[in-house]
Amino acid sequence: MEGDSIPLRQPIIHKRSFNRSLKDNLSSYVFLVPWLLGLFIWTFYPLVYSLYLSFTQYNIIQSPKWIGLRNYFVMFIGNDEFPRDERFMKSLLVTLHYVVVSVPSKLIFALAVAMLMNQKLKGIPFYRTIYYIPTLLGGSIAISILWRRLFAGDGIINIIIRQISGGRLDPPSWLSSPEFSLYTLIILTVWQFGSPMIIFLAGLKQIPTEYYEAASVDGAGKVRQFFAITIPCLSPIIFFNFVMQMIGAFQSFTQAYVISGGTGGPVDSTMFYSLYLYLRGFAYGAMGYASAMAWVLLVIIAAMTALSFKVSGSFVSYGSGK
Amino acid sequence: MNNIKHVNNINLELSHLIIILLGAGMIYPVLWLFFASFKEGTQIFSDPGLWPKPWILENYSHGWTGIGIVPFKTFFLNSFIISAGCVVANALACSVSAYAFARLEFKGKKFWFAILMVTFMLPGHVTMIPRYVIFRNLGWIDTFKPFVLPKFFGGDGYFIFLMVQFIRSLPKDMDESAIIDGCGKFRIFTRIIMPLSIPPVITTVLFSFLWSWDDFMGHMIFLNSPEKFTVPLGLRLFLDSSGSSSWGAMFAMSVVSLLPCFVLFFSLQKYFVQGISTTGVKG
C-alpha cells in the first residue's frame, strides 16, 4: 500500500477536484430537477407516445391497433379502400390561407401604428394602452361571441354599412357565406396587433436619431429613410415577431370554434387545422389519426420556422443598430 | 425654417388625429359590448350606437343565475381556482428553473437551454393526446389537476425564458460577495436573486393568469361535468343552449368574464409593457 501511494498522489488530487466539480454540478442540477422531470414526463414521453399513436388506430377505449402509415396515407394519397380525407387538405389550405393573410397584415399594421406613435406626441402611453386592449381581451370567448353578433347578417356591422351607404349597399351575411367567413376571423386576428406593436415601438426607440439626421442631410426622403434605416434596424425584431405570430396562427382554435359554433362551417371555410384535429380526436374519437395530424403540424411549423431562419439570413442585420 | 417647422407641426397633428380615430375604431367593439350588456334585447339587435335607452340591469341578474342547474358563480369560482393554481405553480417553478439556467454552472447547460427554447415553440397538439391518456389513467379527467400540477414541474418554458433574460442582466457582484461570505446556492436564490426579480415574476403572474383564464381547448378536453365548468365553457354553454334568445345576458356575462383581465391590466400596466417589450410575449 505504501509503495502505491506515490503514483496515486496525482489521481487523488484529481479525484478531489473532480469530486468538488461533481458536487457543484449536482447541487446545480438540483435546481433543474423539477424542470427536467417535467420535460421527460410532460413533453418527451408524450412526444414519443404520440408518434407511436400516429401509426395506430386508437379510440381510447380499445388499445391502439398498429396500422402502419395508413393515417398518413389517408391524409395525402388515398385509394379506393382508404379514400383520401379531403377535409384534411381543406383544413390545411384554410389554415395556410389564414396564416398567409393574417400574419403579414397584422405585422404591417403593428409597424405602421408603432411608427405613428414613435413621435413627440402627448399621451402616447394612453394610446398604447387603448391599442393593447384588443390583444388583452381578444383571446377570450367573450370577444369571439361579440364577433359572432357584430358580423351576423343582421349584425351591427351590416347596420352601419347600410346606414353609411344610405341603403344602397346590401352587405352579405359575413359569417354564413363561405367567401367571407374566414375574413371575419382574419379581421379579428389583425385587430389584436397590440403585442407586436409594443415590441416594434420599443425597437424604434432604440434606433439612434443621428441615423435619420445624417440621412436627411444627405437628401434622403422619408420613404428612402424607411427602407434604408428603419427596416434594416428593425429586421431582427420583425423577424422575431413574424416567427412567433406564424407559430401562433397555425395553432388558432378558439375563435374559429366559437364563431362557427364548433363546426368549422360554412362549408368548412373556417375549418382551422387545430379545429379539425380536435374534432377528429375528441369528437369522433380518432386519436391515432389526430396524433398523425399533430405530427404533420409539428413538421409544417418546424419547416416554416427553419425556412424563415434561412430566408432571414439574407436580410436580417444584427448590426450596430441595437 | 419657420415654414418647415409649420409643416412638421401639421404632420404631427395629422398623426395625432389618425391615432385618435384609429384608436376609437379599435376600441369601439369593446365599448359596444360593454354598453350592450345594459340594453334591452331589441336595442342590442338594432342599434350601432353606444348609449342604452333605457339602462337595465336584468341582463346581469338573469345571466348570473345561469342556465339550468349551474349558476354562473360556479364557473367563476372554478376559473379562479385554476388560474390561481397556475399562477402559483408558474411563479414558483419558473423562478427555480430560471435561476439554474441564468446563474448556475453545470454540464449540459447549453443543451438544455436549447431544448427549453424548442419546447416553447412546440405546438401543444403534439403532446395533447398522450397527456389526455396519462390524465385519464391517473383519474384526473374532470378535475382541475391537469391544468395546475404539471406546471409545478419546471413551469411554462416561455416564462422561464423571460426570467432567465432578466436574471442574466442582474450584476453578479452581490452573488460573488455572498459566495465569499459562505452563502449556498439556495440562499443566494432566496435572499438575493428573488428579491431583485420581482418585475419578471409579476409579468409571469399576469400572463399565467390571463392564459389560463382564456384557455378554451384545454378546459373543453379535460372537463366534462357542468359543475366543473370554467368561465369559457360556461359562456359556450350559454351560447349553445340559449342561442340568440338571450344575447343581453350573454353579453353581461361576457363583460363580467373580461373584468379580471381589465383589473389586472390596469393595476399592473407597467409590468405588462415591460414583459412584452423585453421578450415579446406572444399574443
XYZ file of C-alpha atoms in Angstrom:
605
model
C 0.000 0.000 0.000
C 2.845 2.356 0.961
C 4.523 1.815 -2.349
C 1.411 2.633 -4.261
C 0.892 5.946 -2.539
C 3.258 7.983 -4.698
C 1.854 7.116 -8.083
C -1.635 7.569 -6.642
C -0.963 11.084 -5.448
C -1.755 12.704 -8.723
C -5.094 10.905 -9.140
C -6.069 11.748 -5.549
C -5.815 15.483 -6.151
C -7.535 14.968 -9.428
C -10.247 12.992 -7.776
C -10.818 15.614 -5.108
C -11.262 18.420 -7.645
C -13.340 16.097 -9.719
C -15.456 15.402 -6.658
C -15.863 19.057 -5.972
C -16.922 19.834 -9.514
C -19.218 16.836 -9.431
C -20.729 18.090 -6.208
C -21.033 21.550 -7.680
C -22.678 20.148 -10.774
C -25.054 18.055 -8.709
C -26.090 20.885 -6.416
C -26.782 22.989 -9.511
C -28.771 20.221 -11.093
C -30.964 20.082 -8.001
C -32.498 23.362 -9.153
C -33.085 21.932 -12.591
C -34.572 18.638 -11.447
C -38.227 19.747 -11.424
C -37.900 21.109 -14.942
C -36.083 18.006 -16.174
C -38.702 15.747 -14.640
C -41.446 17.806 -16.249
C -39.616 17.735 -19.565
C -39.481 13.953 -19.588
C -42.958 13.300 -18.167
C -44.986 16.004 -19.897
C -43.046 16.604 -23.110
C -40.594 13.860 -24.198
C -42.712 10.893 -23.267
C -45.896 12.380 -24.809
C -43.928 13.226 -27.966
C -42.740 9.673 -28.408
C -46.130 8.268 -27.470
C -47.995 10.456 -29.924
C -45.570 9.483 -32.663
C -46.382 5.855 -31.884
C -50.126 6.575 -31.786
C -49.889 8.215 -35.190
C -49.220 4.752 -36.667
C -52.234 3.230 -34.960
C -55.969 3.232 -34.859
C -56.958 4.322 -31.385
C -60.184 5.437 -29.769
C -59.062 5.398 -26.118
C -61.453 2.583 -25.172
C -59.735 -0.183 -27.100
C -55.976 -0.438 -27.071
C -54.104 1.048 -30.046
C -54.026 -1.104 -33.178
C -50.950 -0.824 -35.386
C -51.870 0.199 -38.924
C -48.504 1.437 -40.173
C -48.585 4.502 -42.362
C -52.305 4.350 -43.113
C -53.193 7.574 -41.227
C -50.634 9.492 -43.256
C -51.645 7.677 -46.420
C -55.272 8.725 -45.933
C -54.233 12.342 -45.411
C -52.131 12.791 -48.503
C -52.738 9.998 -51.011
C -55.690 7.664 -50.507
C -57.040 4.835 -52.661
C -60.333 3.004 -53.206
C -60.147 1.090 -49.962
C -58.996 4.013 -47.863
C -60.239 7.146 -49.624
C -58.326 10.351 -49.179
C -59.545 12.632 -46.396
C -60.483 15.730 -48.377
C -61.396 17.647 -45.257
C -57.814 17.317 -44.056
C -56.490 19.045 -47.172
C -59.242 21.619 -46.926
C -58.348 22.405 -43.320
C -54.670 22.681 -44.201
C -55.431 25.073 -47.054
C -57.799 27.161 -44.942
C -55.136 27.459 -42.256
C -52.420 28.379 -44.766
C -54.726 30.993 -46.283
C -55.359 32.378 -42.807
C -51.670 32.440 -41.860
C -50.510 33.956 -45.143
C -53.039 36.795 -44.977
C -53.326 37.484 -41.269
C -49.695 37.410 -40.124
C -48.251 39.936 -42.613
C -51.326 42.181 -42.271
C -51.017 42.180 -38.529
C -47.303 42.998 -38.638
C -47.708 45.766 -41.234
C -50.479 47.284 -39.159
C -48.454 46.988 -35.976
C -45.409 48.611 -37.568
C -47.437 51.437 -39.110
C -49.111 52.280 -35.811
C -45.833 51.973 -33.899
C -44.247 54.464 -36.299
C -47.148 56.866 -35.869
C -46.695 56.632 -32.133
C -42.927 56.994 -32.213
C -43.204 60.779 -32.448
C -43.165 63.568 -29.938
C -46.852 63.415 -29.148
C -48.701 63.855 -25.924
C -50.500 60.931 -24.354
C -48.639 58.087 -26.096
C -48.816 55.805 -23.014
C -52.584 56.289 -23.009
C -52.976 55.420 -26.694
C -50.654 52.472 -26.308
C -52.987 51.173 -23.606
C -56.063 51.660 -25.808
C -54.393 49.850 -28.702
C -53.384 46.999 -26.470
C -56.885 46.328 -25.131
C -57.990 44.206 -28.132
C -54.936 41.997 -27.617
C -55.638 41.759 -23.921
C -59.200 40.605 -24.468
C -59.078 39.079 -27.933
C -58.256 35.542 -26.883
C -61.354 35.240 -24.742
C -64.570 33.514 -25.607
C -66.395 36.746 -24.817
C -64.823 38.581 -27.758
C -65.484 35.682 -30.125
C -69.136 35.756 -29.069
C -69.185 39.501 -29.684
C -67.690 38.963 -33.141
C -70.400 36.474 -33.941
C -73.001 39.110 -33.137
C -71.213 42.006 -34.859
C -70.728 40.191 -38.167
C -74.077 38.406 -38.263
C -76.354 39.046 -41.235
C -78.488 41.360 -39.097
C -75.482 42.424 -37.025
C -74.165 45.840 -36.186
C -71.517 45.914 -38.940
C -74.173 45.469 -41.602
C -76.463 48.038 -39.976
C -73.599 50.532 -40.068
C -72.790 49.696 -43.697
C -76.419 50.189 -44.680
C -76.649 53.479 -42.811
C -73.448 54.899 -44.295
C -74.349 53.861 -47.826
C -77.909 55.095 -47.395
C -79.242 51.625 -48.090
C -77.553 51.357 -51.493
C -75.183 48.625 -50.398
C -76.582 45.279 -49.426
C -73.830 43.612 -47.418
C -73.810 39.830 -47.218
C -74.186 37.766 -44.118
C -70.465 37.610 -43.430
C -70.440 34.566 -41.186
C -72.673 32.356 -43.283
C -71.024 32.990 -46.631
C -68.038 30.761 -47.349
C -66.162 33.526 -49.193
C -66.184 35.937 -46.275
C -66.322 33.891 -43.090
C -62.562 33.334 -42.978
C -62.026 37.070 -43.364
C -64.059 37.857 -40.260
C -61.551 35.698 -38.378
C -58.648 37.428 -40.096
C -60.055 40.816 -39.079
C -60.392 39.559 -35.529
C -56.732 38.483 -35.596
C -55.374 41.651 -37.161
C -57.395 43.702 -34.656
C -55.176 42.197 -31.950
C -51.946 43.785 -33.170
C -51.059 45.171 -29.730
C -48.166 42.867 -28.802
C -46.103 43.269 -31.971
C -46.886 46.997 -31.891
C -45.403 47.381 -28.410
C -42.339 45.384 -29.441
C -41.895 47.499 -32.578
C -42.302 50.682 -30.579
C -39.577 49.602 -28.170
C -37.389 48.708 -31.160
C -37.972 52.033 -32.918
C -36.860 53.902 -29.808
C -33.520 52.066 -29.993
C -32.649 53.403 -33.455
C -30.260 56.343 -32.973
C -31.786 59.588 -34.280
C -28.391 60.501 -35.761
C -29.007 57.928 -38.492
C -32.065 59.815 -39.665
C -30.368 63.204 -39.284
C -27.399 62.068 -41.344
C -29.714 60.594 -43.961
C -31.762 63.765 -44.315
C -28.586 65.844 -44.575
C -27.622 63.549 -47.449
C -31.004 64.306 -49.010
C -32.783 61.007 -48.363
C -36.560 61.356 -48.244
C -38.865 59.732 -45.695
C -39.527 56.698 -47.868
C -35.833 56.156 -48.528
C -35.128 56.539 -44.799
C -37.791 53.957 -44.006
C -36.293 51.340 -46.306
C -32.639 52.206 -45.680
C -32.720 52.746 -41.907
C -35.937 51.702 -40.192
C -36.422 48.331 -41.861
C -32.790 47.140 -41.570
C -32.519 48.294 -37.953
C -35.775 46.624 -37.043
C -35.165 43.495 -39.080
C -34.320 41.211 -36.129
C -37.484 42.338 -34.358
C -39.601 41.977 -37.475
C -38.234 38.501 -37.937
C -38.863 37.543 -34.317
C -42.427 38.862 -34.458
C -43.030 37.084 -37.728
C -41.916 33.697 -36.416
C -43.867 33.991 -33.160
C -47.045 35.181 -34.863
C -46.785 32.487 -37.514
C -46.372 29.703 -34.976
C -49.339 31.089 -33.046
C -51.503 31.470 -36.149
C -51.009 27.854 -37.200
C -52.489 26.800 -33.863
C -55.524 29.125 -33.777
C -58.537 27.418 -32.379
C -60.836 29.332 -30.028
C -62.106 31.975 -32.427
C -62.858 29.541 -35.228
C -64.589 27.191 -32.819
C -66.843 29.817 -31.283
C -67.630 31.751 -34.438
C -68.500 28.649 -36.436
C -70.276 27.030 -33.493
C -67.702 24.230 -33.406
C -68.409 23.117 -36.981
C -65.727 24.940 -38.979
C -68.523 25.960 -41.315
C -69.974 27.263 -43.534
C -68.787 24.526 -45.949
C -65.595 24.054 -43.918
C -64.474 27.581 -44.774
C -63.291 28.207 -41.201
C -62.117 24.655 -40.546
C -58.784 25.504 -38.974
C -56.250 22.719 -38.690
C -56.488 22.752 -34.879
C -60.243 22.626 -35.008
C -60.255 19.642 -37.354
C -57.638 17.912 -35.219
C -59.774 18.480 -32.137
C -62.905 17.214 -33.875
C -61.175 14.081 -35.198
C -59.521 13.282 -31.879
C -62.131 14.218 -29.343
C -65.476 14.421 -31.119
C -65.056 11.421 -33.471
C -62.630 9.576 -31.185
C -59.982 9.006 -33.852
C -56.997 9.648 -31.631
C -54.481 7.829 -33.806
C -55.441 9.983 -36.761
C -55.398 13.134 -34.644
C -51.900 12.241 -33.419
C -50.755 11.863 -37.010
C -52.269 15.279 -37.763
C -50.415 16.755 -34.779
C -47.124 15.405 -36.118
C -47.812 16.808 -39.571
C -48.485 20.175 -37.907
C -45.224 19.913 -35.990
C -43.310 19.197 -39.183
C -45.011 22.080 -41.009
C -44.263 24.547 -38.210
C -40.673 23.340 -37.898
C -40.199 23.593 -41.663
C -41.714 27.087 -41.816
C -39.568 28.238 -38.904
C -36.434 26.778 -40.455
C -37.324 28.388 -43.782
C -37.844 31.748 -42.062
C -34.453 31.467 -40.419
C -32.873 30.609 -43.741
C -34.537 33.448 -45.638
C -33.855 35.853 -42.788
C -30.120 35.349 -43.166
C -30.205 37.471 -46.304
C -31.991 40.478 -44.881
C -31.871 40.440 -41.092
C -28.948 42.537 -39.929
C -27.689 42.310 -36.396
C -25.517 45.352 -36.929
C -24.790 48.216 -34.588
C -28.387 49.419 -34.749
C -29.218 47.922 -31.407
C -37.016 77.378 -41.301
C -40.245 78.574 -39.784
C -42.063 77.047 -42.689
C -40.508 73.652 -42.149
C -41.489 73.741 -38.502
C -45.003 74.614 -39.535
C -45.206 71.666 -41.928
C -43.818 69.398 -39.217
C -46.456 70.576 -36.819
C -49.198 69.854 -39.322
C -47.744 66.386 -39.864
C -47.666 65.832 -36.135
C -51.264 66.982 -35.745
C -52.285 64.700 -38.581
C -50.563 61.725 -36.926
C -52.276 62.579 -33.700
C -55.657 62.690 -35.410
C -55.063 59.343 -37.127
C -54.022 57.757 -33.836
C -57.163 59.039 -32.123
C -59.537 57.973 -34.903
C -57.962 54.557 -35.323
C -57.928 54.048 -31.566
C -61.593 54.954 -31.361
C -62.351 52.447 -34.105
C -60.358 49.741 -32.354
C -61.963 50.250 -29.008
C -65.493 50.635 -30.381
C -66.380 46.896 -30.379
C -65.317 46.587 -26.744
C -67.298 49.668 -25.707
C -70.267 48.452 -27.706
C -70.129 45.131 -25.875
C -69.997 46.912 -22.530
C -72.961 49.176 -23.207
C -74.935 46.450 -24.975
C -74.880 44.468 -21.748
C -77.135 47.175 -20.264
C -79.501 47.313 -23.248
C -82.807 45.651 -23.857
C -82.840 42.814 -26.372
C -84.412 44.771 -29.202
C -81.905 47.586 -28.915
C -78.974 45.149 -28.992
C -80.093 43.960 -32.394
C -80.805 47.282 -33.993
C -78.608 49.982 -32.539
C -74.960 50.516 -33.512
C -74.902 53.460 -31.080
C -73.473 53.025 -27.627
C -75.896 54.557 -25.147
C -78.535 52.194 -23.694
C -82.100 53.539 -23.686
C -83.184 52.654 -21.035
C -80.396 51.281 -18.849
C -81.370 47.902 -17.449
C -79.639 45.524 -15.059
C -81.768 42.446 -15.770
C -79.149 41.068 -18.165
C -76.755 40.752 -15.262
C -79.166 39.221 -12.787
C -80.527 36.866 -15.449
C -77.048 35.840 -16.578
C -75.666 35.394 -13.075
C -78.323 32.836 -12.114
C -77.169 30.911 -15.159
C -78.825 28.260 -17.202
C -80.100 25.005 -15.870
C -78.703 23.913 -12.552
C -75.332 25.645 -12.506
C -75.125 29.344 -11.617
C -72.506 31.478 -13.298
C -70.877 31.985 -9.916
C -69.666 28.359 -10.049
C -67.929 28.902 -13.376
C -66.195 31.917 -11.930
C -65.067 30.132 -8.832
C -63.711 27.234 -10.913
C -61.851 29.569 -13.236
C -60.349 31.388 -10.291
C -59.162 28.168 -8.669
C -57.464 27.013 -11.873
C -55.913 30.374 -12.662
C -54.681 30.887 -9.106
C -53.140 27.412 -9.174
C -51.386 28.129 -12.478
C -50.091 31.432 -11.149
C -48.615 29.903 -8.003
C -47.146 26.931 -9.856
C -45.550 29.038 -12.570
C -44.199 31.688 -10.210
C -42.511 29.075 -8.025
C -41.333 26.590 -10.610
C -40.231 29.042 -13.282
C -38.076 31.070 -10.920
C -36.251 27.954 -9.708
C -35.595 26.749 -13.264
C -34.664 30.243 -14.419
C -32.170 30.644 -11.584
C -30.474 27.413 -12.646
C -30.246 28.485 -16.295
C -29.204 32.064 -15.622
C -26.755 31.754 -12.753
C -25.558 28.213 -12.096
C -22.864 26.348 -13.961
C -23.381 22.723 -14.820
C -22.589 20.313 -17.591
C -25.020 20.328 -20.488
C -26.483 23.743 -19.683
C -26.348 24.968 -23.261
C -28.000 21.800 -24.468
C -30.887 22.004 -22.002
C -31.364 25.674 -22.696
C -31.684 24.915 -26.400
C -34.265 22.250 -25.523
C -36.141 24.839 -23.459
C -36.298 27.188 -26.454
C -37.597 24.364 -28.633
C -40.300 23.372 -26.136
C -41.998 26.700 -26.178
C -42.169 26.673 -29.935
C -43.620 23.163 -29.903
C -47.311 23.074 -30.821
C -49.306 21.825 -27.842
C -51.266 19.483 -30.123
C -48.407 17.000 -30.291
C -48.466 16.310 -26.580
C -52.215 16.823 -26.062
C -53.483 13.327 -26.793
C -50.830 11.413 -24.806
C -51.378 13.811 -21.920
C -55.076 13.095 -22.126
C -54.290 9.385 -21.907
C -51.963 9.947 -18.933
C -54.510 12.103 -17.083
C -57.217 9.581 -17.802
C -55.123 6.769 -16.338
C -54.393 8.911 -13.294
C -58.104 9.638 -12.865
C -57.533 13.357 -13.338
C -60.142 13.909 -16.042
C -62.897 16.245 -14.876
C -60.672 17.637 -12.123
C -58.513 20.781 -12.058
C -55.278 18.820 -11.654
C -54.303 18.609 -15.359
C -54.105 22.397 -15.574
C -52.107 23.026 -12.422
C -49.997 20.074 -11.276
C -47.833 19.651 -14.402
C -46.833 23.316 -14.118
C -45.104 22.596 -10.803
C -42.581 20.594 -12.831
C -40.439 23.430 -14.053
C -43.218 25.717 -15.212
C -44.016 27.073 -18.685
C -40.969 27.484 -20.893
C -41.944 30.935 -22.000
C -41.833 32.361 -18.511
C -38.580 30.582 -17.698
C -37.076 32.247 -20.738
C -38.441 35.628 -19.644
C -36.919 35.288 -16.183
C -33.596 33.971 -17.484
C -33.255 37.073 -19.633
C -33.902 39.255 -16.619
C -31.688 37.435 -14.116
C -28.796 37.418 -16.593
C -28.965 41.203 -16.684
C -28.524 41.492 -12.905
C -24.990 42.396 -11.758
C -23.033 39.458 -10.380
C -21.168 41.315 -7.601
C -23.742 40.513 -4.969
C -23.733 36.776 -5.668
C -19.964 36.756 -5.627
C -19.667 38.527 -2.287
C -22.377 36.243 -0.932
C -20.359 33.206 -2.034
C -17.315 34.605 -0.247
C -19.467 35.050 2.852
C -20.284 31.369 2.585
C -23.777 31.608 1.177
C -25.055 28.487 -0.541
C -26.882 28.382 -3.847
C -30.258 28.150 -2.241
C -29.711 31.167 -0.035
C -28.382 33.213 -2.936
C -31.534 32.298 -4.780
C -33.968 33.196 -1.989
C -32.131 36.173 -0.495
C -30.536 37.866 -3.482
C -31.917 36.775 -6.834
C -35.604 36.534 -5.987
C -35.985 39.911 -4.255
C -34.395 41.548 -7.308
C -36.511 39.596 -9.789
C -39.906 40.911 -8.804
C -40.662 42.515 -12.226
C -40.408 39.319 -14.310
C -42.246 37.381 -11.605
C -45.137 39.829 -11.802
C -45.151 39.581 -15.581
C -45.247 35.812 -15.235
C -48.112 36.045 -12.762
C -50.094 38.287 -15.101
C -49.700 36.207 -18.218
C -50.150 32.883 -16.411
C -53.418 34.205 -15.111
C -54.601 35.528 -18.459
C -53.629 32.455 -20.454
C -55.254 30.032 -18.083
C -58.282 32.320 -17.776
C -58.735 32.293 -21.559
C -57.771 28.670 -22.154
C -60.620 27.066 -24.020
C -59.399 23.933 -25.767
C -57.763 22.563 -22.624
C -60.827 23.138 -20.488
C -63.036 21.610 -23.134
C -60.912 18.463 -23.312
C -60.287 17.861 -19.630
C -63.574 18.966 -18.027
C -66.927 17.365 -18.765
C -69.432 17.915 -15.972
C -71.139 21.331 -15.880
C -70.424 21.888 -12.194
C -66.694 21.737 -13.032
C -67.035 24.129 -15.973
C -64.983 27.305 -16.144
C -65.969 30.724 -17.478
C -65.123 29.972 -21.146
C -67.090 26.726 -21.016
C -69.921 28.453 -19.188
C -70.162 31.062 -21.915
C -70.136 28.388 -24.592
C -72.880 26.529 -22.751
C -74.843 29.745 -22.699
C -74.311 30.272 -26.413
C -75.312 26.715 -27.294
C -78.345 26.403 -25.102
C -79.948 29.800 -25.356
C -78.975 30.518 -28.951
C -79.942 34.012 -29.976
C -82.695 34.387 -27.409
C -80.652 35.957 -24.656
C -77.816 37.971 -26.124
C -78.237 40.518 -23.347
C -77.475 38.040 -20.586
C -74.663 36.531 -22.616
C -73.091 39.958 -23.147
C -73.497 40.750 -19.463
C -71.607 37.592 -18.507
C -69.037 38.278 -21.225
C -68.365 41.657 -19.637
C -68.045 40.057 -16.215
C -65.669 37.463 -17.661
C -63.404 40.214 -19.003
C -63.318 42.181 -15.753
C -60.432 40.300 -14.059
C -58.248 40.862 -17.144
C -59.056 44.579 -17.065
C -58.365 44.925 -13.369
C -55.026 43.123 -13.652
C -54.026 45.032 -16.734
C -54.752 48.475 -15.372
C -53.287 47.858 -11.948
C -50.043 46.371 -13.278
C -49.700 48.021 -16.664
C -46.047 48.880 -16.230
C -45.102 45.221 -15.921
C -47.182 44.311 -18.925
C -45.367 46.672 -21.229
C -42.040 45.643 -19.745
C -42.813 41.975 -20.170
C -43.977 42.331 -23.734
C -41.213 44.574 -24.964
C -38.323 42.697 -23.376
C -39.232 39.228 -24.534
C -42.111 39.626 -26.919
C -44.700 37.581 -25.107
C -46.936 36.108 -27.743
C -50.476 37.211 -28.083
